[in-house]
mmCIF file of C-alpha atoms in Angstrom:
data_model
loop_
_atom_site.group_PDB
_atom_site.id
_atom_site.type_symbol
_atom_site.label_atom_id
_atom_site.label_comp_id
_atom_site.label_asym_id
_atom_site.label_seq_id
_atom_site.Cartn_x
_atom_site.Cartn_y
_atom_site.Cartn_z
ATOM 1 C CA UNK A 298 0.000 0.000 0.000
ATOM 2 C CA UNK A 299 2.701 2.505 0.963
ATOM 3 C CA UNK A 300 4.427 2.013 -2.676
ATOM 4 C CA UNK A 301 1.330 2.090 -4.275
ATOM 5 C CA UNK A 302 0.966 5.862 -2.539
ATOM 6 C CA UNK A 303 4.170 6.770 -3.453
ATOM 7 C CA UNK A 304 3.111 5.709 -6.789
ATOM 8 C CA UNK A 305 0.103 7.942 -7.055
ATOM 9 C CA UNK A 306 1.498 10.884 -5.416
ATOM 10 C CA UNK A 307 4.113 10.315 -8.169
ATOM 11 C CA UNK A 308 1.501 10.836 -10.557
ATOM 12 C CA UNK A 309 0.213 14.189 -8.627
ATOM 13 C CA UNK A 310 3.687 15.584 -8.876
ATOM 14 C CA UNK A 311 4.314 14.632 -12.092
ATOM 15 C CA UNK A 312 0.994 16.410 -13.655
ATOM 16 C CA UNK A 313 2.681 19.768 -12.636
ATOM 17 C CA UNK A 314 6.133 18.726 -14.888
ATOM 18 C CA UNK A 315 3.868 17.945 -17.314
ATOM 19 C CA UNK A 316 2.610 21.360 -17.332
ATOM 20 C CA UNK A 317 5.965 22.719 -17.316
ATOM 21 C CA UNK A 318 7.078 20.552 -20.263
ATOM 22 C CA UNK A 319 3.590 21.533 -22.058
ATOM 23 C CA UNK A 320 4.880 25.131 -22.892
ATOM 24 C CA UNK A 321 8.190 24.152 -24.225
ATOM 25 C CA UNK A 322 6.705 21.557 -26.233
ATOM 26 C CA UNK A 323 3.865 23.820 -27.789
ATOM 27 C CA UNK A 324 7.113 26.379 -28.789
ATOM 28 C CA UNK A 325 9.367 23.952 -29.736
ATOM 29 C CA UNK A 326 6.207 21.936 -31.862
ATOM 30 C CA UNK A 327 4.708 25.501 -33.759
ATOM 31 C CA UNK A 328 7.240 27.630 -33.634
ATOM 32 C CA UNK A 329 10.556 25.464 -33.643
ATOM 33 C CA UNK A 330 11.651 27.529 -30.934
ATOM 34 C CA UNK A 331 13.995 26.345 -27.585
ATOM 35 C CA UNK A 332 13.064 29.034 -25.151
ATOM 36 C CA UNK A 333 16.037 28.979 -22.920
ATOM 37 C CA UNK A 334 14.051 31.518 -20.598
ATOM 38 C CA UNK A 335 11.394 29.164 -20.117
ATOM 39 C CA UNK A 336 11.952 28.355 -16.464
ATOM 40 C CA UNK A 337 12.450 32.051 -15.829
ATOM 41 C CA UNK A 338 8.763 32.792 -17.008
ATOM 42 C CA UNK A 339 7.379 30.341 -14.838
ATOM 43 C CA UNK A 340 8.948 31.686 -12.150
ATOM 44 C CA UNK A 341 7.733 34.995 -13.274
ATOM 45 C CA UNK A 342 4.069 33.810 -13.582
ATOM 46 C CA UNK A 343 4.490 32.777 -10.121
ATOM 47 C CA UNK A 344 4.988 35.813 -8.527
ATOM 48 C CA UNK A 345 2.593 37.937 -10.655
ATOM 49 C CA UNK A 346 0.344 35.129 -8.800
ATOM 50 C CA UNK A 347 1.654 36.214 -5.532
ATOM 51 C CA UNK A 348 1.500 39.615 -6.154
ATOM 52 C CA UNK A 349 -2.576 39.877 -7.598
ATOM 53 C CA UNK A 350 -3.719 37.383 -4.437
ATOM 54 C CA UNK A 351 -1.748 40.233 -2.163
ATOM 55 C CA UNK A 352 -4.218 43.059 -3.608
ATOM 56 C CA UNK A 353 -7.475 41.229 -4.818
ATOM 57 C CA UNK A 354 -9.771 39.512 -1.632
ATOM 58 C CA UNK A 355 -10.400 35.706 -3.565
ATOM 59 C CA UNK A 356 -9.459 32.493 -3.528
ATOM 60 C CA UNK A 357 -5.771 32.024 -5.564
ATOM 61 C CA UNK A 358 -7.395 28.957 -7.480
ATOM 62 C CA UNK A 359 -9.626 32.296 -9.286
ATOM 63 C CA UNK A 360 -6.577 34.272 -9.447
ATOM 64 C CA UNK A 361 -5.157 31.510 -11.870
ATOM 65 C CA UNK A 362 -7.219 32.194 -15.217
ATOM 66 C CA UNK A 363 -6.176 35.925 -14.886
ATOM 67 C CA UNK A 364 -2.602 34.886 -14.360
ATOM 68 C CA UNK A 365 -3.002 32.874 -17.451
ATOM 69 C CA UNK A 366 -4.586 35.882 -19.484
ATOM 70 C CA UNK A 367 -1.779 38.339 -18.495
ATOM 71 C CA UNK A 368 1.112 35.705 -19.807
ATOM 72 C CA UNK A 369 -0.150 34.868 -23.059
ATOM 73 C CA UNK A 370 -0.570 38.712 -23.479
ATOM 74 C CA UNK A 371 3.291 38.629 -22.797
ATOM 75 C CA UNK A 372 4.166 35.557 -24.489
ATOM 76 C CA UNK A 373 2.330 36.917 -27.840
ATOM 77 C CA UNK A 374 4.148 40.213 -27.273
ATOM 78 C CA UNK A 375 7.534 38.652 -26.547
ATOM 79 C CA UNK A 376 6.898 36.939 -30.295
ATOM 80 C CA UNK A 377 5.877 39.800 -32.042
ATOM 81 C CA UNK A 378 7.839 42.464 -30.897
ATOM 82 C CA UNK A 379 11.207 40.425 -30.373
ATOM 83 C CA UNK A 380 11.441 36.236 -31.260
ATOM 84 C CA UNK A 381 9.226 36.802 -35.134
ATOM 85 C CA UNK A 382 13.011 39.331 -35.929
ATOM 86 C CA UNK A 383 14.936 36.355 -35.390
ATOM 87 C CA UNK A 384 13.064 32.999 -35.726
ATOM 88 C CA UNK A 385 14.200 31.434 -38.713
ATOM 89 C CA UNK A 386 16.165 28.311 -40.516
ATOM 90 C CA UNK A 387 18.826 28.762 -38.192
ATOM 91 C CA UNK A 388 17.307 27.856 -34.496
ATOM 92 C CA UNK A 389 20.671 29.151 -32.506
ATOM 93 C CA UNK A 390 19.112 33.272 -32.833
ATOM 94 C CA UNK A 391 15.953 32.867 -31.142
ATOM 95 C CA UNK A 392 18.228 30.710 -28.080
ATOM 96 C CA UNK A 393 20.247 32.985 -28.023
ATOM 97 C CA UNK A 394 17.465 35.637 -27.641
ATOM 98 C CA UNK A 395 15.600 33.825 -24.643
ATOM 99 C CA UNK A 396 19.139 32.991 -22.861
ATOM 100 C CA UNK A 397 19.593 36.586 -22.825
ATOM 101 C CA UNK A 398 16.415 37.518 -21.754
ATOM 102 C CA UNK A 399 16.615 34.531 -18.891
ATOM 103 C CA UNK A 400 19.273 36.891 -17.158
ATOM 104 C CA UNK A 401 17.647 39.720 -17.488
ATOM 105 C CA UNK A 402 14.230 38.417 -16.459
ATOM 106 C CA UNK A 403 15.850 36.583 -13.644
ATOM 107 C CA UNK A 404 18.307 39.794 -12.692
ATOM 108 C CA UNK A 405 15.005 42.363 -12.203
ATOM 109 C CA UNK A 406 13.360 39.616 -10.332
ATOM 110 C CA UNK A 407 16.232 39.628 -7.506
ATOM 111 C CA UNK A 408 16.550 43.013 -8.016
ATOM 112 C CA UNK A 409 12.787 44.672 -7.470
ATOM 113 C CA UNK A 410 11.652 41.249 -5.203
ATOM 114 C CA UNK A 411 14.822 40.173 -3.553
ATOM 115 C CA UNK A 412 15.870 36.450 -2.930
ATOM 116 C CA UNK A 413 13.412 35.738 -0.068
ATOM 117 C CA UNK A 414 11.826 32.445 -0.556
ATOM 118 C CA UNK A 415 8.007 33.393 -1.066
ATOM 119 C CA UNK A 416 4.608 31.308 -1.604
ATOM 120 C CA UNK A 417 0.524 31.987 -1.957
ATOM 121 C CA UNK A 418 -1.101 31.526 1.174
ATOM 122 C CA UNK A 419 -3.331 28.814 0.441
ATOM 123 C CA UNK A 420 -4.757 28.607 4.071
ATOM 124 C CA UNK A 421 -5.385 25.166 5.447
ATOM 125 C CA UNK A 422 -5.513 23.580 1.695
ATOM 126 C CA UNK A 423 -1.582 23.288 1.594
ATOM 127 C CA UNK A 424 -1.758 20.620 4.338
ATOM 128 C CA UNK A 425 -5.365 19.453 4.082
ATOM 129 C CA UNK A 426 -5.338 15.992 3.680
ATOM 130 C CA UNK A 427 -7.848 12.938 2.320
ATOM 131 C CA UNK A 428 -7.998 8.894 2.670
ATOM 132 C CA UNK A 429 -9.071 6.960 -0.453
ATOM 133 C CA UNK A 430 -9.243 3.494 0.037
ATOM 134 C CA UNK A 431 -6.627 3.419 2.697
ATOM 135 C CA UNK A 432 -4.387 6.167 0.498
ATOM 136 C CA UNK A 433 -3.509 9.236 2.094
ATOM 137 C CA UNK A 434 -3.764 12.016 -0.521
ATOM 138 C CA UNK A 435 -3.013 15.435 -0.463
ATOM 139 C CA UNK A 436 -5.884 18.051 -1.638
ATOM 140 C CA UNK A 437 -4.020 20.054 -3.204
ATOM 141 C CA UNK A 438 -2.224 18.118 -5.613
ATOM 142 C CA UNK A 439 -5.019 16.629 -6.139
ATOM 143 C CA UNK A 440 -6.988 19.693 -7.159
ATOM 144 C CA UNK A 441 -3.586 21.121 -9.141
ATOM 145 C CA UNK A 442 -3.383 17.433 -11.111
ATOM 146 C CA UNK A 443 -7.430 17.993 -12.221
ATOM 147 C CA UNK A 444 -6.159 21.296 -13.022
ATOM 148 C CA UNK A 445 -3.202 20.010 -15.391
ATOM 149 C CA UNK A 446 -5.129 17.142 -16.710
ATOM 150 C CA UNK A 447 -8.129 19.697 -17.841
ATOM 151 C CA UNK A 448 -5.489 22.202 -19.122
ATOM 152 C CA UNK A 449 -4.051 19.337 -21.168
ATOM 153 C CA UNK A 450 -7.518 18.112 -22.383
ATOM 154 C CA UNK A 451 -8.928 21.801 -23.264
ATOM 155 C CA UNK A 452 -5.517 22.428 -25.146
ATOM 156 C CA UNK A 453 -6.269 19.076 -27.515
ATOM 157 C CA UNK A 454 -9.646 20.132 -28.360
ATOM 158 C CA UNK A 455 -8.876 23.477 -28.787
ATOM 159 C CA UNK A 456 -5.877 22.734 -31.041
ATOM 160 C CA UNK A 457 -7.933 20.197 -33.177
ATOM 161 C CA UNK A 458 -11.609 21.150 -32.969
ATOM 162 C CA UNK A 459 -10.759 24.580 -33.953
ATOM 163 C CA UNK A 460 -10.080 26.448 -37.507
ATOM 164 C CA UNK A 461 -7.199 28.687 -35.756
ATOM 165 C CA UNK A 462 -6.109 25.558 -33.661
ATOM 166 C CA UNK A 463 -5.689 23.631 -36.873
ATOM 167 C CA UNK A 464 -4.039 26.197 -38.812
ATOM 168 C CA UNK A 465 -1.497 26.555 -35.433
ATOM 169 C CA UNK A 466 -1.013 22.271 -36.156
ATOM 170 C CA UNK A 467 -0.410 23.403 -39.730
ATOM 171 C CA UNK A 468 2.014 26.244 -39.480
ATOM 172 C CA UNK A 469 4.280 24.136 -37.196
ATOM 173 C CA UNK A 470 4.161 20.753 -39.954
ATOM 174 C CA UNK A 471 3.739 23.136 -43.388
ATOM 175 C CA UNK A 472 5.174 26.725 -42.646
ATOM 176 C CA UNK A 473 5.513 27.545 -46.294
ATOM 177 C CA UNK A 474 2.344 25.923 -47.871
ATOM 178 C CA UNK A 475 0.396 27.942 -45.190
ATOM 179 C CA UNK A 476 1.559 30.573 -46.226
ATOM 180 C CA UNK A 477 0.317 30.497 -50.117
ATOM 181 C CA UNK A 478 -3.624 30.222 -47.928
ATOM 182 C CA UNK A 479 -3.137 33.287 -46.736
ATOM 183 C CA UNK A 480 -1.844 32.559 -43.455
ATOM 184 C CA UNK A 481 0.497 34.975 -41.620
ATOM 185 C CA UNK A 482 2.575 32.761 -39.605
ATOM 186 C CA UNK A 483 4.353 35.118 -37.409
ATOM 187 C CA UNK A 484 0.739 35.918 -35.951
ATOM 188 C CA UNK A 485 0.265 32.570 -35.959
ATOM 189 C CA UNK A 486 3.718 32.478 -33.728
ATOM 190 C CA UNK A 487 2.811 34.752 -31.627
ATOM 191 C CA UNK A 488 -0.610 32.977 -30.792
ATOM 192 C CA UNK A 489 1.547 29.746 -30.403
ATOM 193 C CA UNK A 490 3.959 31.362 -27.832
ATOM 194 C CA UNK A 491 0.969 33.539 -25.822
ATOM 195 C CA UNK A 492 -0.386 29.423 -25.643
ATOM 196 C CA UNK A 493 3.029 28.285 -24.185
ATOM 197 C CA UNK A 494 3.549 30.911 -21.755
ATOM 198 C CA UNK A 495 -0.291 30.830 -20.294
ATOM 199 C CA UNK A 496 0.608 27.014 -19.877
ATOM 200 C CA UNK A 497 3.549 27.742 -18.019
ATOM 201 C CA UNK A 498 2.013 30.504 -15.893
ATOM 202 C CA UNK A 499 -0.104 27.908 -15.017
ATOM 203 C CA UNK A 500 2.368 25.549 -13.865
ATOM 204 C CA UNK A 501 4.395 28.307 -12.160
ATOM 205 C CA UNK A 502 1.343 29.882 -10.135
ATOM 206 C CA UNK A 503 0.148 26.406 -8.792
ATOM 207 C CA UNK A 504 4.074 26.039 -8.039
ATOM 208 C CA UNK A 505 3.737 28.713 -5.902
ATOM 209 C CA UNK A 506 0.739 27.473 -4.220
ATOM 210 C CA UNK A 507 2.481 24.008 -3.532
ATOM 211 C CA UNK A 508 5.324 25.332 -2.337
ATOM 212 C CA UNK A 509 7.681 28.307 -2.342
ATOM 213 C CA UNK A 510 9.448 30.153 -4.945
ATOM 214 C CA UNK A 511 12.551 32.313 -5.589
ATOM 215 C CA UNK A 512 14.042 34.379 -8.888
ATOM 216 C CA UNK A 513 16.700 31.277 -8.905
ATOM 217 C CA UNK A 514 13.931 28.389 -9.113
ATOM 218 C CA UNK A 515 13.623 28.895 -13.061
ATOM 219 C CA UNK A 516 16.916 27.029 -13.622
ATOM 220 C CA UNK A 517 15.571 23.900 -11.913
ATOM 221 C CA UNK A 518 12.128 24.028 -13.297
ATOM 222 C CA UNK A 519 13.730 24.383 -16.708
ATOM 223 C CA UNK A 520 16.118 21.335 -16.388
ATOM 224 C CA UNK A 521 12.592 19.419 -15.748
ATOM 225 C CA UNK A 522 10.501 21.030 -18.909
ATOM 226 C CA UNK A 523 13.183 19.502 -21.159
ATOM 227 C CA UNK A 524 13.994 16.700 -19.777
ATOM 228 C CA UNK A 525 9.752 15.945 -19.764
ATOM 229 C CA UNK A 526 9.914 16.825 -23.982
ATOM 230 C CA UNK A 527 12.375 14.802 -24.688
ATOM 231 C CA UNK A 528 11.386 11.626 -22.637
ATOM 232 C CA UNK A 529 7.760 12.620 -23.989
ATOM 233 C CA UNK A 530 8.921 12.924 -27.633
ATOM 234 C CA UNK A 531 9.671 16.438 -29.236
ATOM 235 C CA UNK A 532 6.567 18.711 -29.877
ATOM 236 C CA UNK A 533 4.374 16.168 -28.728
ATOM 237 C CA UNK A 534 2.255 17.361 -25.968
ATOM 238 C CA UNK A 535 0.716 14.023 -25.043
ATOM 239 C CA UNK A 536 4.360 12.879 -24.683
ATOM 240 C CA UNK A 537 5.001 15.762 -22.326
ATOM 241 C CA UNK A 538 2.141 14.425 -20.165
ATOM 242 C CA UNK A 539 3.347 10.967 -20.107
ATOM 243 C CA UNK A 540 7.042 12.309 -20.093
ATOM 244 C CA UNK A 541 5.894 14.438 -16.677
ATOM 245 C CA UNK A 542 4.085 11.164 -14.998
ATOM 246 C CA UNK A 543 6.981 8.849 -15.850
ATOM 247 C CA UNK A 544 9.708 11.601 -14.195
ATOM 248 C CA UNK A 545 7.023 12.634 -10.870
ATOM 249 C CA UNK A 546 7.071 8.700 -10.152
ATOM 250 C CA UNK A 547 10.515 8.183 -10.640
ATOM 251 C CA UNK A 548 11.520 11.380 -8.184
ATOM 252 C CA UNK A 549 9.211 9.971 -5.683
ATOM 253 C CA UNK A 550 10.350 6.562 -6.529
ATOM 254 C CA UNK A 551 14.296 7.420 -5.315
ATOM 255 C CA UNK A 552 12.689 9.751 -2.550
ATOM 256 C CA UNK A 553 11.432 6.732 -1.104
ATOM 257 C CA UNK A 554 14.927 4.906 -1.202
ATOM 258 C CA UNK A 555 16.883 7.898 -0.961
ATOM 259 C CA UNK A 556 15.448 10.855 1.369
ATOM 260 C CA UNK A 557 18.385 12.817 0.057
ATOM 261 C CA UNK A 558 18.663 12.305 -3.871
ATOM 262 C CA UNK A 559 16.481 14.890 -5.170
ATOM 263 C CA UNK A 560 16.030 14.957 -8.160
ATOM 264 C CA UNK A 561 18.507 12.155 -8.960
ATOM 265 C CA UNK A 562 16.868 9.479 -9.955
ATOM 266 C CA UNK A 563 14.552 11.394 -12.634
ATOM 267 C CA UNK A 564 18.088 12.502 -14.245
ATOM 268 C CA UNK A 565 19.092 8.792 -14.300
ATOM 269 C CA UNK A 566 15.336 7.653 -15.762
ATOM 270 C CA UNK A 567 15.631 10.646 -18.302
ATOM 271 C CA UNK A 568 19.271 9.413 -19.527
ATOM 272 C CA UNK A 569 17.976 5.684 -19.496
ATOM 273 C CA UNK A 570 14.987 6.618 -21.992
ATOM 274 C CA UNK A 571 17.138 9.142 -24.519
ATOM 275 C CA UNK A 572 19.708 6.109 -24.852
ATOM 276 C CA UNK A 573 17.042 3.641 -25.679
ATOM 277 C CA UNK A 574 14.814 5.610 -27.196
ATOM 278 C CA UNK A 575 16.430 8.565 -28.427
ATOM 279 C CA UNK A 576 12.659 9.842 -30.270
ATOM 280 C CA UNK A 577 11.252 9.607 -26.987
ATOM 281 C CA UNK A 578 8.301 7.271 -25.504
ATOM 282 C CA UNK A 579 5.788 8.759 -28.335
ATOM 283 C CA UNK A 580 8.188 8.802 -30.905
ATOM 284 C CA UNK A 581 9.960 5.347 -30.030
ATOM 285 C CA UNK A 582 7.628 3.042 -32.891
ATOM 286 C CA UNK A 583 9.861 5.348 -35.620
#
């Protein structure tokens, strides 16, 4: 029973990397873009979270669709006005671009909010507990998993049940044949990258709410987004979900032999899979 806990709890933990490999994948998928400053933006999200439940009397679980409205606003500006002047054949401009802005993102955070460790005050939910069937859950992570899995399920309709969703799919497989139907692709871009960031503002505000944050978490949360793509399979955002349950088990997993590894043994699991399956688990039939 206890490993079967650890199991599921696994699975609660790894919902929220699947959110943070969701944004990277939707960039990397549409726009063939590696944000290097993806971590930072999370982060960023996060305290924009911390800051709007500070000055507006709800509960932070309503603060997170406005969250998610401000950061695509950014993400689709951040395209237009900066990434659409260097995206191109060549994907080392555009990472170059977002490790630059990573500093400077992460720089103003220390510099206007300090280094303090800081969270949302979530009341009694952070702790609350539940027993199902004999499993001791937390409500929380139970409430940010329904969260992640509904995110994941509204972003698959929306992306294939849609006319702009499908010409998104299109403009990441067909760029140039778009194009000659009228399409303008940097808009398209720009949509694409508003998408990723809301995701991650997602992840980064219900970080915040499960535990704290600091302008130096990006780097960490980063590491995780692309180690979830790549286990996932590039640009697949299915992948990323599976890719985020398969590394939240495994942390848990080496938790539970090893108090002290971290992060550890989801590095290990993450090497394992890119030797044998180098495509990635949705890519590995290829």
């Amino acid at each position: 029973m206890a490993w079967l806990e650890t199991i599921i709890n696994g699975l609660l933990v790894g919902s929220l990397y699947a959110l943070f490999g969701l944004g990277a994948a939707l960039t990397f998928g549409i726009a063939k873009i590696v944000n290097v400053a993806h971590g930072e933006f999370i982060v960023l999200a996060g305290f924009i979270g911390i800051f709007l439940v500070s000055v507006i009397p709800i509960h932070p679980l309503l603060i997170l669709p406005i969250v998610i409205v401000i950061v695509f606003a950014l993400g689709y500006g951040l395209q237009t006005v900066l990434l659409n002047r260097v995206v191109g054949k060549d994907p080392l401009p555009p990472m170059l671009l977002t490790f630059g802005l990573s500093i400077v993102i992460k720089n103003a955070m220390v510099e206007f909010l300090g280094a303090t460790p800081r969270s949302i005050n979530m009341g009694g939910l952070r702790f609350k507990g539940m027993d199902v069937f004999g499993l001791k859950l937390g409500v929380l992570p139970v409430v940010i998993f329904a969260i992640s899995v509904c995110l994941f399920i509204a972003l698959h309709f929306w992306l294939n049940h849609t006319r702009y969703g499908r010409i998104l799919r299109a403009t990441g497989d067909e760029q140039k044949i778009v194009q000659l139907f009228g399409v303008n692709y940097k808009r398209a871009f720009g949509v694409a990258t508003g998408l990723a960031l809301s995701m991650s503002a997602a992840a980064g505000m219900m970080l915040a709410m499960r535990s704290t944050i600091t302008p130096f978490t990006g780097g960490d949360r980063l590491l995780i987004a692309f180690e979830v793509v790549i286990v996932g399979g590039l640009g697949s955002m299915w992948g990323a979900l599976i890719g985020g349950f398969v590394l939240g088990v495994t942390h848990l997993m080496g938790l539970r032999f090893d108090p002290n590894s971290g992060l550890l043994y989801a590095h290990i699991m993450f090497f394992i899979i890119l030797t044998i399956m180098p495509r990635g688990i949705s890519g590995w039939r290829q």
